Structures are given as structure tokens and as C-alpha cells.
N, CA and C atoms as an extended XYZ file, in Angstrom:
378
Properties=species:S:1:pos:R:3:atomname:S:1:resname:S:1:resid:I:1 pbc="F F F"
N        -3.488       -3.280       20.023 N   GLN     1
C        -4.226       -2.770       18.884 CA  GLN     1
C        -3.249       -2.356       17.793 C   GLN     1
N        -3.604       -2.664       16.555 N   VAL     2
C        -2.761       -2.318       15.422 CA  VAL     2
C        -2.919       -0.845       15.071 C   VAL     2
N        -1.808       -0.179       14.873 N   GLN     3
C        -1.813        1.194       14.365 CA  GLN     3
C        -0.885        1.261       13.159 C   GLN     3
N        -1.340        1.956       12.132 N   LEU     4
C        -0.576        2.098       10.897 CA  LEU     4
C        -0.361        3.577       10.612 C   LEU     4
N         0.859        3.947       10.290 N   VAL     5
C         1.185        5.332        9.975 CA  VAL     5
C         1.981        5.367        8.676 C   VAL     5
N         1.422        6.057        7.678 N   GLU     6
C         2.100        6.189        6.394 CA  GLU     6
C         2.985        7.423        6.378 C   GLU     6
N         4.031        7.356        5.587 N   SER     7
C         4.918        8.505        5.387 CA  SER     7
C         5.556        8.404        4.016 C   SER     7
N         6.139        9.524        3.568 N   GLY     8
C         6.886        9.514        2.321 CA  GLY     8
C         6.197       10.169        1.148 C   GLY     8
N         4.950       10.594        1.329 N   GLY     9
C         4.257       11.239        0.225 CA  GLY     9
C         4.841       12.605       -0.083 C   GLY     9
N         4.422       13.168       -1.209 N   GLY    10
C         4.902       14.489       -1.577 CA  GLY    10
C         4.558       14.836       -2.998 C   GLY    10
N         5.148       15.930       -3.469 N   LEU    11
C         4.947       16.418       -4.840 CA  LEU    11
C         6.176       16.066       -5.666 C   LEU    11
N         5.963       15.346       -6.757 N   VAL    12
C         7.055       14.952       -7.636 CA  VAL    12
C         6.651       15.215       -9.081 C   VAL    12
N         7.615       15.085       -9.975 N   GLN    13
C         7.334       15.266      -11.398 CA  GLN    13
C         7.137       13.904      -12.072 C   GLN    13
N         6.450       13.925      -13.187 N   ALA    14
C         6.247       12.702      -13.954 CA  ALA    14
C         7.589       12.056      -14.280 C   ALA    14
N         7.658       10.747      -14.093 N   GLY    15
C         8.880        9.998      -14.329 CA  GLY    15
C         9.733        9.798      -13.101 C   GLY    15
N         9.466       10.543      -12.052 N   ASP    16
C        10.236       10.430      -10.814 CA  ASP    16
C         9.864        9.167      -10.054 C   ASP    16
N        10.638        8.908       -9.017 N   SER    17
C        10.388        7.785       -8.118 CA  SER    17
C        10.105        8.305       -6.716 C   SER    17
N         9.383        7.509       -5.955 N   LEU    18
C         9.032        7.872       -4.589 CA  LEU    18
C         8.816        6.581       -3.808 C   LEU    18
N         9.204        6.587       -2.544 N   THR    19
C         8.979        5.415       -1.687 CA  THR    19
C         8.103        5.811       -0.511 C   THR    19
N         7.004        5.103       -0.359 N   LEU    20
C         6.126        5.277        0.788 CA  LEU    20
C         6.431        4.200        1.815 C   LEU    20
N         6.314        4.558        3.070 N   ALA    21
C         6.516        3.598        4.155 CA  ALA    21
C         5.280        3.546        5.039 C   ALA    21
N         4.950        2.367        5.484 N   CYS    22
C         3.843        2.161        6.415 CA  CYS    22
C         4.421        1.513        7.663 C   CYS    22
N         4.415        2.248        8.745 N   ALA    23
C         4.947        1.740       10.003 CA  ALA    23
C         3.821        1.171       10.841 C   ALA    23
N         4.024       -0.071       11.291 N   MET    24
C         3.028       -0.728       12.128 CA  MET    24
C         3.504       -0.722       13.577 C   MET    24
N         2.599       -0.389       14.480 N   SER    25
C         2.885       -0.498       15.908 CA  SER    25
C         1.851       -1.409       16.539 C   SER    25
N         2.259       -2.069       17.586 N   GLY    26
C         1.354       -2.962       18.293 CA  GLY    26
C         1.419       -4.397       17.837 C   GLY    26
N         1.870       -4.611       16.618 N   ARG    27
C         1.987       -5.961       16.074 CA  ARG    27
C         3.177       -5.996       15.111 C   ARG    27
N         3.407       -7.171       14.520 N   THR    28
C         4.521       -7.361       13.596 CA  THR    28
C         3.991       -7.506       12.178 C   THR    28
N         4.593       -6.789       11.233 N   VAL    29
C         4.070       -6.772        9.862 CA  VAL    29
C         4.061       -8.148        9.226 C   VAL    29
N         4.974       -9.021        9.627 N   THR    30
C         5.028      -10.340        9.016 CA  THR    30
C         3.858      -11.224        9.425 C   THR    30
N         3.107      -10.817       10.418 N   ASN    31
C         1.942      -11.590       10.860 CA  ASN    31
C         0.644      -11.114       10.215 C   ASN    31
N         0.760      -10.171        9.287 N   TYR    32
C        -0.418       -9.579        8.653 CA  TYR    32
C        -0.262       -9.567        7.131 C   TYR    32
N        -1.403       -9.690        6.466 N   ASN    33
C        -1.456       -9.369        5.047 CA  ASN    33
C        -1.472       -7.842        4.969 C   ASN    33
N        -0.545       -7.285        4.219 N   MET    34
C        -0.392       -5.837        4.150 CA  MET    34
C        -0.651       -5.347        2.730 C   MET    34
N        -1.276       -4.193        2.632 N   ALA    35
C        -1.619       -3.695        1.299 CA  ALA    35
C        -1.560       -2.180        1.242 C   ALA    35
N        -1.464       -1.684        0.035 N   TRP    36
C        -1.595       -0.265       -0.266 CA  TRP    36
C        -2.787       -0.072       -1.200 C   TRP    36
N        -3.601        0.895       -0.869 N   PHE    37
C        -4.699        1.341       -1.712 CA  PHE    37
C        -4.496        2.833       -1.967 C   PHE    37
N        -5.190        3.345       -2.944 N   ARG    38
C        -5.149        4.791       -3.190 CA  ARG    38
C        -6.530        5.279       -3.581 C   ARG    38
N        -6.738        6.563       -3.337 N   GLN    39
C        -8.033        7.161       -3.664 CA  GLN    39
C        -7.819        8.577       -4.154 C   GLN    39
N        -8.242        8.827       -5.370 N   ALA    40
C        -8.207       10.165       -5.945 CA  ALA    40
C        -9.563       10.832       -5.715 C   ALA    40
N        -9.627       12.149       -5.745 N   PRO    41
C       -10.895       12.856       -5.502 CA  PRO    41
C       -11.989       12.380       -6.437 C   PRO    41
N       -13.137       12.054       -5.859 N   GLY    42
C       -14.281       11.644       -6.654 CA  GLY    42
C       -14.230       10.230       -7.177 C   GLY    42
N       -13.193        9.474       -6.788 N   GLN    43
C       -13.054        8.110       -7.273 CA  GLN    43
C       -13.089        7.121       -6.114 C   GLN    43
N       -13.355        5.866       -6.452 N   GLU    44
C       -13.363        4.825       -5.436 CA  GLU    44
C       -11.929        4.463       -5.037 C   GLU    44
N       -11.831        3.876       -3.869 N   ARG    45
C       -10.523        3.429       -3.401 CA  ARG    45
C       -10.046        2.280       -4.296 C   ARG    45
N        -8.821        2.396       -4.744 N   GLU    46
C        -8.263        1.462       -5.733 CA  GLU    46
C        -7.139        0.635       -5.127 C   GLU    46
N        -7.147       -0.638       -5.390 N   PHE    47
C        -6.082       -1.526       -4.945 CA  PHE    47
C        -4.796       -1.203       -5.698 C   PHE    47
N        -3.687       -1.112       -4.966 N   VAL    48
C        -2.390       -0.818       -5.576 CA  VAL    48
C        -1.464       -2.026       -5.479 C   VAL    48
N        -1.260       -2.520       -4.268 N   ALA    49
C        -0.314       -3.629       -4.089 CA  ALA    49
C        -0.558       -4.292       -2.742 C   ALA    49
N        -0.138       -5.553       -2.642 N   ALA    50
C        -0.266       -6.275       -1.380 CA  ALA    50
C         0.856       -7.282       -1.256 C   ALA    50
N         1.152       -7.615       -0.018 N   ILE    51
C         2.126       -8.674        0.285 CA  ILE    51
C         1.500       -9.568        1.343 C   ILE    51
N         1.500      -10.846        1.032 N   ARG    52
C         0.788      -11.781        1.873 CA  ARG    52
C         1.553      -12.121        3.141 C   ARG    52
N         0.761      -12.429        4.171 N   ARG    53
C         1.310      -12.835        5.461 CA  ARG    53
C         2.154      -14.099        5.344 C   ARG    53
N         1.603      -15.089        4.695 N   ASN    54
C         2.285      -16.376        4.569 CA  ASN    54
C         3.004      -16.454        3.233 C   ASN    54
N         4.287      -16.562        3.299 N   GLY    55
C         5.058      -16.719        2.074 CA  GLY    55
C         5.528      -15.425        1.458 C   GLY    55
N         4.859      -14.327        1.758 N   GLY    56
C         5.303      -13.043        1.243 CA  GLY    56
C         5.076      -12.823       -0.235 C   GLY    56
N         4.138      -13.553       -0.836 N   SER    57
C         3.864      -13.313       -2.255 CA  SER    57
C         3.295      -11.916       -2.440 C   SER    57
N         3.568      -11.322       -3.591 N   THR    58
C         3.138       -9.955       -3.856 CA  THR    58
C         2.113       -9.918       -4.978 C   THR    58
N         1.261       -8.898       -4.938 N   HIS    59
C         0.179       -8.741       -5.894 CA  HIS    59
C         0.063       -7.260       -6.217 C   HIS    59
N        -0.261       -6.959       -7.466 N   PHE    60
C        -0.301       -5.560       -7.903 CA  PHE    60
C        -1.532       -5.282       -8.734 C   PHE    60
N        -1.990       -4.043       -8.641 N   GLY    61
C        -3.040       -3.600       -9.518 CA  GLY    61
C        -2.516       -3.453      -10.942 C   GLY    61
N        -3.384       -3.609      -11.910 N   ASP    62
C        -2.956       -3.580      -13.305 CA  ASP    62
C        -2.301       -2.248      -13.686 C   ASP    62
N        -2.779       -1.165      -13.104 N   SER    63
C        -2.268        0.154      -13.485 CA  SER    63
C        -0.857        0.432      -12.972 C   SER    63
N        -0.373       -0.365      -12.021 N   VAL    64
C         0.954       -0.111      -11.446 CA  VAL    64
C         1.924       -1.260      -11.678 C   VAL    64
N         1.425       -2.348      -12.239 N   LYS    65
C         2.260       -3.531      -12.441 CA  LYS    65
C         3.479       -3.183      -13.296 C   LYS    65
N         4.648       -3.596      -12.837 N   GLY    66
C         5.885       -3.302      -13.550 CA  GLY    66
C         6.533       -1.990      -13.143 C   GLY    66
N         5.820       -1.153      -12.428 N   ARG    67
C         6.365        0.146      -11.993 CA  ARG    67
C         6.538        0.222      -10.485 C   ARG    67
N         5.650       -0.435       -9.750 N   PHE    68
C         5.675       -0.377       -8.290 CA  PHE    68
C         6.127       -1.723       -7.727 C   PHE    68
N         6.791       -1.675       -6.576 N   THR    69
C         7.118       -2.886       -5.833 CA  THR    69
C         6.722       -2.691       -4.368 C   THR    69
N         6.424       -3.791       -3.698 N   ILE    70
C         6.061       -3.753       -2.291 CA  ILE    70
C         6.983       -4.710       -1.541 C   ILE    70
N         7.405       -4.294       -0.364 N   SER    71
C         8.322       -5.130        0.409 CA  SER    71
C         8.139       -4.860        1.900 C   SER    71
N         8.623       -5.798        2.677 N   ARG    72
C         8.573       -5.660        4.135 CA  ARG    72
C         9.981       -5.432        4.669 C   ARG    72
N        10.105       -4.536        5.625 N   ASP    73
C        11.366       -4.318        6.330 CA  ASP    73
C        11.148       -4.807        7.760 C   ASP    73
N        11.629       -6.003        8.042 N   LYS    74
C        11.371       -6.608        9.342 CA  LYS    74
C        12.046       -5.836       10.464 C   LYS    74
N        13.218       -5.278       10.198 N   ALA    75
C        13.940       -4.540       11.238 CA  ALA    75
C        13.187       -3.274       11.636 C   ALA    75
N        12.579       -2.611       10.655 N   LYS    76
C        11.848       -1.367       10.932 CA  LYS    76
C        10.368       -1.619       11.199 C   LYS    76
N         9.925       -2.852       10.924 N   ASN    77
C         8.500       -3.198       11.062 CA  ASN    77
C         7.644       -2.304       10.160 C   ASN    77
N         8.093       -2.173        8.909 N   THR    78
C         7.366       -1.367        7.943 CA  THR    78
C         7.077       -2.171        6.685 C   THR    78
N         6.132       -1.679        5.919 N   VAL    79
C         5.875       -2.160        4.567 CA  VAL    79
C         6.077       -0.975        3.637 C   VAL    79
N         6.954       -1.148        2.666 N   ASP    80
C         7.332       -0.052        1.786 CA  ASP    80
C         6.757       -0.238        0.397 C   ASP    80
N         6.371        0.858       -0.211 N   LEU    81
C         5.884        0.856       -1.591 CA  LEU    81
C         6.847        1.711       -2.408 C   LEU    81
N         7.620        1.051       -3.254 N   GLN    82
C         8.541        1.747       -4.140 CA  GLN    82
C         7.816        2.035       -5.442 C   GLN    82
N         7.728        3.320       -5.783 N   MET    83
C         6.987        3.735       -6.957 CA  MET    83
C         7.955        4.363       -7.960 C   MET    83
N         8.060        3.750       -9.114 N   ASN    84
C         8.926        4.246      -10.176 CA  ASN    84
C         8.097        4.680      -11.377 C   ASN    84
N         8.669        5.525      -12.194 N   GLY    85
C         7.977        5.957      -13.392 CA  GLY    85
C         6.621        6.556      -13.107 C   GLY    85
N         6.559        7.430      -12.132 N   LEU    86
C         5.273        7.985      -11.716 CA  LEU    86
C         4.614        8.795      -12.821 C   LEU    86
N         3.308        8.710      -12.863 N   LYS    87
C         2.492        9.413      -13.845 CA  LYS    87
C         1.504       10.321      -13.120 C   LYS    87
N         1.020       11.350      -13.796 N   PRO    88
C         0.019       12.214      -13.145 CA  PRO    88
C        -1.191       11.430      -12.634 C   PRO    88
N        -1.574       10.374      -13.325 N   GLU    89
C        -2.729        9.591      -12.879 CA  GLU    89
C        -2.443        8.766      -11.624 C   GLU    89
N        -1.209        8.747      -11.163 N   ASP    90
C        -0.886        8.110       -9.890 CA  ASP    90
C        -1.177        9.027       -8.703 C   ASP    90
N        -1.524       10.266       -8.970 N   SER    91
C        -1.817       11.215       -7.901 CA  SER    91
C        -3.043       10.758       -7.122 C   SER    91
N        -2.893       10.696       -5.812 N   ALA    92
C        -3.977       10.220       -4.946 CA  ALA    92
C        -3.501       10.259       -3.500 C   ALA    92
N        -4.419       10.004       -2.603 N   VAL    93
C        -4.042        9.710       -1.222 CA  VAL    93
C        -3.802        8.211       -1.142 C   VAL    93
N        -2.644        7.836       -0.628 N   TYR    94
C        -2.266        6.433       -0.524 CA  TYR    94
C        -2.457        5.969        0.915 C   TYR    94
N        -3.159        4.851        1.035 N   TYR    95
C        -3.481        4.291        2.337 CA  TYR    95
C        -2.823        2.925        2.514 C   TYR    95
N        -2.349        2.688        3.709 N   CYS    96
C        -1.833        1.386        4.101 CA  CYS    96
C        -2.938        0.620        4.830 C   CYS    96
N        -3.013       -0.680        4.592 N   ALA    97
C        -4.035       -1.502        5.223 CA  ALA    97
C        -3.446       -2.820        5.687 C   ALA    97
N        -4.069       -3.397        6.709 N   ALA    98
C        -3.580       -4.666        7.259 CA  ALA    98
C        -4.739       -5.543        7.678 C   ALA    98
N        -4.527       -6.832        7.507 N   ASP    99
C        -5.503       -7.805        7.994 CA  ASP    99
C        -4.792       -9.129        8.219 C   ASP    99
N        -5.180       -9.826        9.272 N   ALA   100
C        -4.475      -11.059        9.629 CA  ALA   100
C        -5.084      -12.297        8.993 C   ALA   100
N        -6.363      -12.204        8.582 N   THR   101
C        -7.067      -13.448        8.252 CA  THR   101
C        -7.692      -13.501        6.861 C   THR   101
N        -7.521      -12.469        6.037 N   LEU   102
C        -8.224      -12.490        4.758 CA  LEU   102
C        -7.705      -13.609        3.868 C   LEU   102
N        -8.565      -14.034        2.951 N   ILE   103
C        -8.184      -15.090        2.023 CA  ILE   103
C        -7.673      -14.474        0.740 C   ILE   103
N        -6.973      -15.270       -0.046 N   LEU   104
C        -6.306      -14.760       -1.236 CA  LEU   104
C        -7.270      -14.061       -2.190 C   LEU   104
N        -8.461      -14.608       -2.332 N   SER   105
C        -9.414      -14.024       -3.281 CA  SER   105
C        -9.881      -12.635       -2.863 C   SER   105
N        -9.641      -12.250       -1.628 N   SER   106
C       -10.077      -10.941       -1.132 CA  SER   106
C        -8.947       -9.939       -1.023 C   SER   106
N        -7.777      -10.307       -1.465 N   ILE   107
C        -6.617       -9.470       -1.201 CA  ILE   107
C        -6.703       -8.110       -1.877 C   ILE   107
N        -7.493       -7.994       -2.954 N   ARG   108
C        -7.643       -6.723       -3.657 CA  ARG   108
C        -8.863       -5.930       -3.210 C   ARG   108
N        -9.560       -6.408       -2.196 N   THR   109
C       -10.813       -5.821       -1.743 CA  THR   109
C       -10.590       -4.983       -0.500 C   THR   109
N       -10.880       -3.696       -0.583 N   ALA   110
C       -10.636       -2.808        0.551 CA  ALA   110
C       -11.420       -3.243        1.788 C   ALA   110
N       -12.637       -3.701        1.586 N   GLY   111
C       -13.477       -4.095        2.704 CA  GLY   111
C       -12.978       -5.296        3.486 C   GLY   111
N       -12.004       -5.998        2.940 N   ALA   112
C       -11.475       -7.181        3.616 CA  ALA   112
C       -10.437       -6.842        4.679 C   ALA   112
N        -9.995       -5.605        4.706 N   TYR   113
C        -8.934       -5.187        5.629 CA  TYR   113
C        -9.511       -4.511        6.869 C   TYR   113
N        -9.024       -4.939        8.026 N   ASP   114
C        -9.542       -4.427        9.291 CA  ASP   114
C        -8.884       -3.128        9.736 C   ASP   114
N        -7.639       -2.933        9.370 N   PHE   115
C        -6.871       -1.809        9.916 CA  PHE   115
C        -6.368       -0.913        8.793 C   PHE   115
N        -6.460        0.402        9.029 N   TRP   116
C        -6.088        1.389        8.017 CA  TRP   116
C        -5.260        2.511        8.640 C   TRP   116
N        -4.365        3.049        7.830 N   GLY   117
C        -3.669        4.260        8.221 CA  GLY   117
C        -4.462        5.480        7.819 C   GLY   117
N        -3.898        6.670        8.095 N   GLN   118
C        -4.601        7.923        7.826 CA  GLN   118
C        -4.372        8.419        6.406 C   GLN   118
N        -3.411        7.851        5.722 N   GLY   119
C        -3.145        8.205        4.333 CA  GLY   119
C        -2.042        9.232        4.179 C   GLY   119
N        -1.413        9.203        3.012 N   THR   120
C        -0.390       10.189        2.664 CA  THR   120
C        -0.601       10.616        1.221 C   THR   120
N        -0.502       11.908        0.971 N   GLN   121
C        -0.797       12.450       -0.354 CA  GLN   121
C         0.399       12.310       -1.283 C   GLN   121
N         0.129       11.829       -2.477 N   VAL   122
C         1.117       11.793       -3.551 CA  VAL   122
C         0.563       12.592       -4.720 C   VAL   122
N         1.322       13.564       -5.158 N   THR   123
C         0.918       14.384       -6.291 CA  THR   123
C         2.023       14.352       -7.341 C   THR   123
N         1.644       13.987       -8.559 N   VAL   124
C         2.597       13.893       -9.655 CA  VAL   124
C         2.245       14.949      -10.691 C   VAL   124
N         3.153       15.854      -10.916 N   SER   125
C         2.906       16.922      -11.886 CA  SER   125
C         3.413       16.502      -13.263 C   SER   125
N         2.751       16.996      -14.293 N   SER   126
C         3.122       16.623      -15.682 CA  SER   126
C         4.196       17.538      -16.240 C   SER   126
């Protein structure tokens, strides 16, 4: 069974950088489409970034494009989200998600992912 555990969240100031890590157990990250979503209080879960199982292509939400990067660490079996130039509106709980079979058109859809972590809080102060 796939288990995902996020880490790296915290309180930072606007303009700072932060790296989140999603550790997968039970399976190998390269065999899954991996993604990060976030959810702020009272808002819907928002797509942040994804890296595809085949080929490793990356995809980003419009609000983070150019500031965030996503990568896989095969040695650690993690998927990392590097966040630069953080803004107060980036504050949210960040969730890691995984799915082995979704199609490209669904990569930004939370409902397409079978496995989720418990989330890690990121708070950006102004």
C-alpha cells in the first residue's frame, strides 16, 4: 500500500524560499504520477505542481509558474517542491498526491489521484 508523508512546512516571510518533501513508502516514486496540491481555509483544493510517471515532464499551476519547481529524488524516494519568492497568498496546507494510471488531461484534477498525504502547513507572513 502506498503511504505519503509530507515534511518541510513552516512559517516564513514573504520573498523567502522553502522546500517541501513528500516521502513515499511501499512503492517507488518513479512509478507514479506525483503532484502537490494546496488548500487554504474556506477555499477549494488547488493544483500546484505535478511530475509525470513517464518521462518526468512537469506541470505547474498558473499562480506558481516560474517560482516553484518539482523534482524527484530517486535515492530518497521523495518528490520535492522547491518554492521561491513566496507570497502571503501561498499560505495553505500543502498535500502530496500520487496515482499510477491517470491520463495527462487529469493531471491537475485532485479527484484523479488515489493516494494522499496528511498535509503540511505553509504560512507566509507579509
